[in-house]
PDB file of C-alpha atoms in Angstrom:
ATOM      1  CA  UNK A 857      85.865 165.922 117.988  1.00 96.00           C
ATOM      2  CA  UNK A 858      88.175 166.372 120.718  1.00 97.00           C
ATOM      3  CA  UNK A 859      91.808 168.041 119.664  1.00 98.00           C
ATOM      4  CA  UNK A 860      94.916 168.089 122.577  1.00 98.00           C
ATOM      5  CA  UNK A 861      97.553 170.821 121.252  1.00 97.00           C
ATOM      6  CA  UNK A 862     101.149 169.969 122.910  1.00 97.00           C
ATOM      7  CA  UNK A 863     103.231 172.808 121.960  1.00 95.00           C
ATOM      8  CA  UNK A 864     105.548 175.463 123.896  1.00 93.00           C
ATOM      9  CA  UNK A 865     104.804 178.242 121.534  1.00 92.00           C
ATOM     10  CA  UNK A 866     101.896 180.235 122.800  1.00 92.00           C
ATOM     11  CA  UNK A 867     101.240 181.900 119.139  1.00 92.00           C
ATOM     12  CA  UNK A 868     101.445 178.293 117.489  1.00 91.00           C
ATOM     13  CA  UNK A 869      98.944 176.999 119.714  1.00 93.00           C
ATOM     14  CA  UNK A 870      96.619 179.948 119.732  1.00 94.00           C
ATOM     15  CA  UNK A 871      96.607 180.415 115.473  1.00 93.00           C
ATOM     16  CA  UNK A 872      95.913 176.250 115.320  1.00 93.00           C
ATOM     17  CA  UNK A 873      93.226 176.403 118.145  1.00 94.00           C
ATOM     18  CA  UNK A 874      91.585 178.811 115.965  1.00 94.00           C
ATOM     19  CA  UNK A 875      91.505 177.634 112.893  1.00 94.00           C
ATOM     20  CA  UNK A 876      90.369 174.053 114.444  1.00 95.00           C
ATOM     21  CA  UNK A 877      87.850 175.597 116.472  1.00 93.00           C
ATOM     22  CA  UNK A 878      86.192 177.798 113.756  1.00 94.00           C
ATOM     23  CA  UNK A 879      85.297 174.114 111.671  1.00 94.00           C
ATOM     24  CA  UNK A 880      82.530 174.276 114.578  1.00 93.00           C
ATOM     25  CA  UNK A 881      82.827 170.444 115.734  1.00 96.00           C
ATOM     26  CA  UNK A 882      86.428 170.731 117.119  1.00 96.00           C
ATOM     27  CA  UNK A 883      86.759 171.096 120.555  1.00 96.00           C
ATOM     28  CA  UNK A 884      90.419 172.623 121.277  1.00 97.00           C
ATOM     29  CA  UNK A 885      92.661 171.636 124.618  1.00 97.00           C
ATOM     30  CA  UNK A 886      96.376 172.313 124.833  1.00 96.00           C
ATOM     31  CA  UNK A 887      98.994 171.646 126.711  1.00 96.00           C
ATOM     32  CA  UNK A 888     103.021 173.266 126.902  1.00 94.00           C
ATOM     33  CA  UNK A 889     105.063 169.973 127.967  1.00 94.00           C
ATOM     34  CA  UNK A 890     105.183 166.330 127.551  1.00 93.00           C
ATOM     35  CA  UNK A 891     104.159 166.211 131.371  1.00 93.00           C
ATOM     36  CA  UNK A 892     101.345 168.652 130.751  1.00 96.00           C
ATOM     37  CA  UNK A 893     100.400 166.695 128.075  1.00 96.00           C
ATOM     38  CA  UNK A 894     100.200 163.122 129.337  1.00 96.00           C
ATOM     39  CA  UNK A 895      98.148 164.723 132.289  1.00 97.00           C
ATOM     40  CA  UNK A 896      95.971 166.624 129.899  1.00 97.00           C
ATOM     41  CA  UNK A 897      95.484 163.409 127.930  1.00 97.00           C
ATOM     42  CA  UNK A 898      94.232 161.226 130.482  1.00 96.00           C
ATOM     43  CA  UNK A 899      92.033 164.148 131.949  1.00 97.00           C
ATOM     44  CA  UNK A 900      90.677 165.050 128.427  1.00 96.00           C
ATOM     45  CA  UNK A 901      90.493 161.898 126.887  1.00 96.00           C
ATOM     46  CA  UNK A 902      91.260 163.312 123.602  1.00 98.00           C
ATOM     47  CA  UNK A 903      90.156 161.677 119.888  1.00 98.00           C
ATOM     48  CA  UNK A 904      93.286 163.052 118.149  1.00 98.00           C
ATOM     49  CA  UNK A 905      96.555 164.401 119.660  1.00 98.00           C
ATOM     50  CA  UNK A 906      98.946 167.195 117.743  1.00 97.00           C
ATOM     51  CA  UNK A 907     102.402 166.761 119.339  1.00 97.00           C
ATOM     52  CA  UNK A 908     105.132 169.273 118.437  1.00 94.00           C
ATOM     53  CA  UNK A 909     108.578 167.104 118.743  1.00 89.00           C
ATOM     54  CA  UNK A 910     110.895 170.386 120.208  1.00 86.00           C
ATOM     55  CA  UNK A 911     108.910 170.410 123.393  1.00 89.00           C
ATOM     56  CA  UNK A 912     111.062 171.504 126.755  1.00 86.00           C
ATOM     57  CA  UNK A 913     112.352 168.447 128.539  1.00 83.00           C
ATOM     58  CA  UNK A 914     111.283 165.682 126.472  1.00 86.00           C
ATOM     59  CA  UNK A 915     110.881 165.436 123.215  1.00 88.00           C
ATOM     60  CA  UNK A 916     107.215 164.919 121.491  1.00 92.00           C
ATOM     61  CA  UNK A 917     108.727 161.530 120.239  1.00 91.00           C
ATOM     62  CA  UNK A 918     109.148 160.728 123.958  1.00 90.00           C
ATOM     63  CA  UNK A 919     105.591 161.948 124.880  1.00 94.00           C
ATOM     64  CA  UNK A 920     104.263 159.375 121.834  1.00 95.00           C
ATOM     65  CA  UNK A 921     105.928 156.779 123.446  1.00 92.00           C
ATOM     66  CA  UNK A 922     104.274 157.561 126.509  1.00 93.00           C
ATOM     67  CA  UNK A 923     100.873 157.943 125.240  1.00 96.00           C
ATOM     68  CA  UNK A 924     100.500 155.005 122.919  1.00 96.00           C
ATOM     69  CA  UNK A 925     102.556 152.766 126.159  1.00 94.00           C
ATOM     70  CA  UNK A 926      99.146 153.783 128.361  1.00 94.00           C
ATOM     71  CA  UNK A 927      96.595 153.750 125.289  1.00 96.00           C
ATOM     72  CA  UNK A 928      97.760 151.962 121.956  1.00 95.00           C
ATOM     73  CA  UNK A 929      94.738 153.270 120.320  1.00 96.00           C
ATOM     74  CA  UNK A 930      95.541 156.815 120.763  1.00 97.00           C
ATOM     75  CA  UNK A 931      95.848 158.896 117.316  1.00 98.00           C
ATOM     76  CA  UNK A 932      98.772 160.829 117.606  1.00 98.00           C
ATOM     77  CA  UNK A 933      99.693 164.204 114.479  1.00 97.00           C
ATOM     78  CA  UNK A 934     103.537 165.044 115.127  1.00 95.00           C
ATOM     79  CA  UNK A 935     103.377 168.860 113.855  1.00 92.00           C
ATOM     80  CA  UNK A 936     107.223 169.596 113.729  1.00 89.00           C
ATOM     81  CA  UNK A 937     109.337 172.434 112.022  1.00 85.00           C
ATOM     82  CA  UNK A 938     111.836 169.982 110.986  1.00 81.00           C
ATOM     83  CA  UNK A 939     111.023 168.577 107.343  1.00 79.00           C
ATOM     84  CA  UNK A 940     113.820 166.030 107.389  1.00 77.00           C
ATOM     85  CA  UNK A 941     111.834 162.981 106.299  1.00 81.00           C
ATOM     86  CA  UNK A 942     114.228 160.533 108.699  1.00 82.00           C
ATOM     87  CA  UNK A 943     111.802 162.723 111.473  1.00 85.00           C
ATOM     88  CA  UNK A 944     108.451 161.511 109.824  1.00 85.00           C
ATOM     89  CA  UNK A 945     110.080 158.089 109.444  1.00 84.00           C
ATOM     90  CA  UNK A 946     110.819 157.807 113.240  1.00 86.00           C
ATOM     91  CA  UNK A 947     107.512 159.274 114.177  1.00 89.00           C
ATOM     92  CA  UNK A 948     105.721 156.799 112.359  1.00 88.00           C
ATOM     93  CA  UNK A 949     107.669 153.804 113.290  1.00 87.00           C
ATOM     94  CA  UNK A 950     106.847 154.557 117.389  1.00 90.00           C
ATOM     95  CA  UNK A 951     103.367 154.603 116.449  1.00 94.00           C
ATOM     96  CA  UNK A 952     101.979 158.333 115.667  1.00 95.00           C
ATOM     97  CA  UNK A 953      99.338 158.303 112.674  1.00 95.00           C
ATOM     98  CA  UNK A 954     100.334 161.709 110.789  1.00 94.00           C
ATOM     99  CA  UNK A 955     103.520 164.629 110.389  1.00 94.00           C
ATOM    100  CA  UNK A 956     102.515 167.617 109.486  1.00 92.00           C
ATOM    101  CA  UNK A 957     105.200 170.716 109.254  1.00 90.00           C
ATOM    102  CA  UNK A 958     104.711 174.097 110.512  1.00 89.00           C
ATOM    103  CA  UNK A 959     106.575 175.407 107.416  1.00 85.00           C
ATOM    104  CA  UNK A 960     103.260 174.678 104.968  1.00 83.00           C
ATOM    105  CA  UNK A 961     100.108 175.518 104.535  1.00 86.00           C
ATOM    106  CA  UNK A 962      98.493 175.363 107.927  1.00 85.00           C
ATOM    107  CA  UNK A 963      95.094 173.814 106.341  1.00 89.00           C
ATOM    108  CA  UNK A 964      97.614 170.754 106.315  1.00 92.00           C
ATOM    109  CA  UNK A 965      96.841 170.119 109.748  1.00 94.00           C
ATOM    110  CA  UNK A 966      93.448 170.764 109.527  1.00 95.00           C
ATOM    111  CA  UNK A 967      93.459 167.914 106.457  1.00 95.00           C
ATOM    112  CA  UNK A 968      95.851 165.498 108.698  1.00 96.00           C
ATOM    113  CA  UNK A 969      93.731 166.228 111.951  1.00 97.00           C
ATOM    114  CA  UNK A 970      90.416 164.945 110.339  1.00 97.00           C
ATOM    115  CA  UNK A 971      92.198 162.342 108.462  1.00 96.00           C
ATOM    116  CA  UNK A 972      93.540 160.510 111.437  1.00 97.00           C
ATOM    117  CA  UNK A 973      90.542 161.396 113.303  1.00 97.00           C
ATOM    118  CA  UNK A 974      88.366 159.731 111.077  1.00 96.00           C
ATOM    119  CA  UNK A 975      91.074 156.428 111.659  1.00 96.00           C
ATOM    120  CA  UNK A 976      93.345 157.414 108.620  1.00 95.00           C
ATOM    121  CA  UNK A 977      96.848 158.335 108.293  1.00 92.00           C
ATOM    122  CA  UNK A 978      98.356 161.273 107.102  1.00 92.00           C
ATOM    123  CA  UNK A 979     101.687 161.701 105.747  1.00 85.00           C
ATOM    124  CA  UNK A 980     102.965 165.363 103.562  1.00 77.00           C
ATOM    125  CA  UNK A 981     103.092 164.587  99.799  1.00 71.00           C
ATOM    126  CA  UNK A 982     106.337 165.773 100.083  1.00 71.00           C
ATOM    127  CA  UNK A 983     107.770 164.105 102.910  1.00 74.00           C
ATOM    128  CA  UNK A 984     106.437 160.847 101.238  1.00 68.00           C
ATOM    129  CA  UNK A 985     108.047 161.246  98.150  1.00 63.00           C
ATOM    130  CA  UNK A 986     111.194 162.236  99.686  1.00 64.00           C
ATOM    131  CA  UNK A 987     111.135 158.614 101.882  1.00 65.00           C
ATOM    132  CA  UNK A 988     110.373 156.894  99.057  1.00 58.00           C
ATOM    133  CA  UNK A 989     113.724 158.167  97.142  1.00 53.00           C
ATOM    134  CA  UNK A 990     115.777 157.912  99.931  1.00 56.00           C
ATOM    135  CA  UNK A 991     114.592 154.206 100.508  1.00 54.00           C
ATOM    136  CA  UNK A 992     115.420 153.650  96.787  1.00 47.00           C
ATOM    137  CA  UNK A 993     119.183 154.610  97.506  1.00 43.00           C
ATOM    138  CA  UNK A 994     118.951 158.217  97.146  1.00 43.00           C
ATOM    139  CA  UNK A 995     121.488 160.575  99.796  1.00 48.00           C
ATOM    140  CA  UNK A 996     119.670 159.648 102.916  1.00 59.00           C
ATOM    141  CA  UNK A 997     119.536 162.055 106.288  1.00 68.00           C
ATOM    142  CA  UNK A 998     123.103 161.551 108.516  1.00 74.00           C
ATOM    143  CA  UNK A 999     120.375 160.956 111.098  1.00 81.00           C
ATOM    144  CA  UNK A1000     119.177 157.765 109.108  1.00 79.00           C
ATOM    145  CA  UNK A1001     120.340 155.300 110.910  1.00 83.00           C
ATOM    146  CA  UNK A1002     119.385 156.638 114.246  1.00 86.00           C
ATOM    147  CA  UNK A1003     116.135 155.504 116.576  1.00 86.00           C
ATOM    148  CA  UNK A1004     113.828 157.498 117.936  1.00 83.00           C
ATOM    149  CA  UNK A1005     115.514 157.345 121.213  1.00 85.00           C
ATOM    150  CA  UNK A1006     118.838 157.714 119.633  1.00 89.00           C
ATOM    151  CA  UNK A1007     117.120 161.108 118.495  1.00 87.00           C
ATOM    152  CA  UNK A1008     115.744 161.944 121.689  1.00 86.00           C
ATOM    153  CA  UNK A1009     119.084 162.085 123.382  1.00 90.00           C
ATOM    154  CA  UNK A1010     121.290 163.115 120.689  1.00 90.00           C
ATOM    155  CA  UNK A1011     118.586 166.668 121.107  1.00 85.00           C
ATOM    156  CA  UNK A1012     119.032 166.895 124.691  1.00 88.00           C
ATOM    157  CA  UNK A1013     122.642 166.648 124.099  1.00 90.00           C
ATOM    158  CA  UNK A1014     122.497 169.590 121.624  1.00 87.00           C
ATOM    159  CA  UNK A1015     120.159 171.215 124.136  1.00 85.00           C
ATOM    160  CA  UNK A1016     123.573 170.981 126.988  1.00 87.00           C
ATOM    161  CA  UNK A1017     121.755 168.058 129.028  1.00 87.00           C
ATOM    162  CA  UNK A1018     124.512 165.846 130.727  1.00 89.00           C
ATOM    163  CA  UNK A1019     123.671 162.331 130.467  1.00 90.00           C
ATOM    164  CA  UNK A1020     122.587 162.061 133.931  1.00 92.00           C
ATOM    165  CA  UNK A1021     119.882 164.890 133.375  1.00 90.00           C
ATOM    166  CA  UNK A1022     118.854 162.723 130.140  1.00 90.00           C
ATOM    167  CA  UNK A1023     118.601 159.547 132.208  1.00 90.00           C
ATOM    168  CA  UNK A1024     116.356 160.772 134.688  1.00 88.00           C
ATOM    169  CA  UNK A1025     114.159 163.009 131.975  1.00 85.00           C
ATOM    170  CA  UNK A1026     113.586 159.944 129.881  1.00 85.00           C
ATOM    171  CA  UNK A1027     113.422 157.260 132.676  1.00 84.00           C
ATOM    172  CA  UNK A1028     116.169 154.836 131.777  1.00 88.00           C
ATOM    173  CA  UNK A1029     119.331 154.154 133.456  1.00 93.00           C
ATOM    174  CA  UNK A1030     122.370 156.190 133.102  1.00 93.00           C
ATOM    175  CA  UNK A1031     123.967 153.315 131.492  1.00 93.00           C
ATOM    176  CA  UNK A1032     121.075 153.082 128.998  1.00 93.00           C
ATOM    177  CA  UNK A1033     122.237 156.991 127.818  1.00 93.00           C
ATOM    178  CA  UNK A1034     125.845 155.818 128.314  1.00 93.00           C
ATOM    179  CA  UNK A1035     125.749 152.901 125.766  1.00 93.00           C
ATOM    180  CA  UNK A1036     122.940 154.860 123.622  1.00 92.00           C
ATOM    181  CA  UNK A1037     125.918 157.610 123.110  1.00 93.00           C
ATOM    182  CA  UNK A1038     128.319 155.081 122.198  1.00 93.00           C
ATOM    183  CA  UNK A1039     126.413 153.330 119.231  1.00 94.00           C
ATOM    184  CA  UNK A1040     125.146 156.816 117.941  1.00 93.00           C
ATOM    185  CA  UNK A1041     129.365 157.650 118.259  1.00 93.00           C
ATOM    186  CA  UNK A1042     130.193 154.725 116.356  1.00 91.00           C
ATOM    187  CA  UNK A1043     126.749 155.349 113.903  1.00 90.00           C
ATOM    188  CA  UNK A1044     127.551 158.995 112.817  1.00 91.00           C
ATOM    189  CA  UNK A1045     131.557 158.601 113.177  1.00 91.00           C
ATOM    190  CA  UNK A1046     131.611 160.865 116.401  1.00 92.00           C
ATOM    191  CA  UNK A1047     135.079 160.517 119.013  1.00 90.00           C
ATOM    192  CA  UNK A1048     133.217 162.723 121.727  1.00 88.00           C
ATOM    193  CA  UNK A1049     130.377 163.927 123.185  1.00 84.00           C
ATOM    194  CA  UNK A1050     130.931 167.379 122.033  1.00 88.00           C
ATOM    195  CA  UNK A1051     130.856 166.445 118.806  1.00 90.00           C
ATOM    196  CA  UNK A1052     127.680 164.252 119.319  1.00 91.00           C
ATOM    197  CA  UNK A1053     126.638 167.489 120.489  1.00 89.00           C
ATOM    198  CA  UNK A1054     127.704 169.466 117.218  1.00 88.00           C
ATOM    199  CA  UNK A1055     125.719 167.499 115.176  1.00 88.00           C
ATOM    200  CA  UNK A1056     123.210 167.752 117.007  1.00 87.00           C
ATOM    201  CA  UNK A1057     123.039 172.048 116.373  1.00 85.00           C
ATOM    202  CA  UNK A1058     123.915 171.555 112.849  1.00 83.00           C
ATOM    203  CA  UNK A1059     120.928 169.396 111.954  1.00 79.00           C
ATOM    204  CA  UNK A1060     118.922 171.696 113.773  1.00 73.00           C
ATOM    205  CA  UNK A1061     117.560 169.160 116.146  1.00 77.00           C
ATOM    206  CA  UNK A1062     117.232 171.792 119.441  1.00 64.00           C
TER     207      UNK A1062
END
């Protein structure tokens, strides 16, 4: 089995390339960027992706997008430090096949790599459970009610990104970003990009 690693943090990548590779049947690639890592997944052709989502430039939710646009079949992990369920949700929805946080036990991945691998899903007990209460009317995430594009920009907003630099990082128009901003205003009862922005550092999305 063939594993791509997308993930900016050289120590992340190196500990999960070695505890893949020591299973003895994993072959390990990775890449640092969502560019890197559409390049690296046509070269590589590989049988599961693990996509961090807090990757410079564009999000992992982006590079999903991406991927499964050029190859449906593709079998995407998002492997994320965020354990905010709405996350897993959104990941999900555009298509990936597992979430895995880096906050557990990194076996996890191992568990959700061979899972999806093998044509499963994987989705955290704990995550799960939490979706399932929040579904049933339980306090939900401020971010509920957001896409996954909403998500992408409202993090490059947090990250300073005007929304000229997010129009031409994500492809879209400017007045795409423009009229994205104004529902997620009127969606999380924001007057101003600034405070578009503030949310965006308090849920911890850069």
């Amino acid at each position: 089995m063939r594993v791509l690693i997308v993930d900016d943090h050289p120590i992340i990548v190196s500990g999960c390339a070695a505890m893949l590779a020591s299973e003895g049947d994993i072959e390990v690639v990775d890449a640092r960027d969502a560019e890197t890592g559409l390049a690296a997944f046509i070269a590589h052709r590989p049988d599961v992706m693990v996509v961090d989502i807090g990757l410079p430039g564009v999000s992992g939710f982006e590079l999903t997008r991406r991927i499964l646009e050029r190859d449906p079949l593709a079998r995407i992990v998002v492997f994320s430090m965020n354990d905010d369920p709405i996350f897993a949700a959104r990941a999900i929805q555009i298509g990936a096949k597992g979430y895995v946080t880096k906050n557990d036990d990194p076996y996890l991945l191992l568990t959700a790599v061979r899972e999806v691998g093998a044509g499963g899903v994987f989705l955290m007990p704990k995550i799960a459970n939490r979706l399932a209460f929040e579904k049933n009317g339980a306090a939900a995430s401020p971010l509920a009610a957001l896409t996954a594009r909403e998500l992408e920009i409202l993090r490059m907003l947090g990250r300073g990104l005007g929304m000229a630099e997010i129009a031409e990082a994500t492809q879209v128009s400017y007045k795409t970003i423009a009229n994205s901003c104004s529902i997620m205003k009127r969606k999380l009862g924001a007057r101003t990009p600034m405070e578009l922005m503030r949310i965006a550092l308090e849920q911890k999305l850069t």
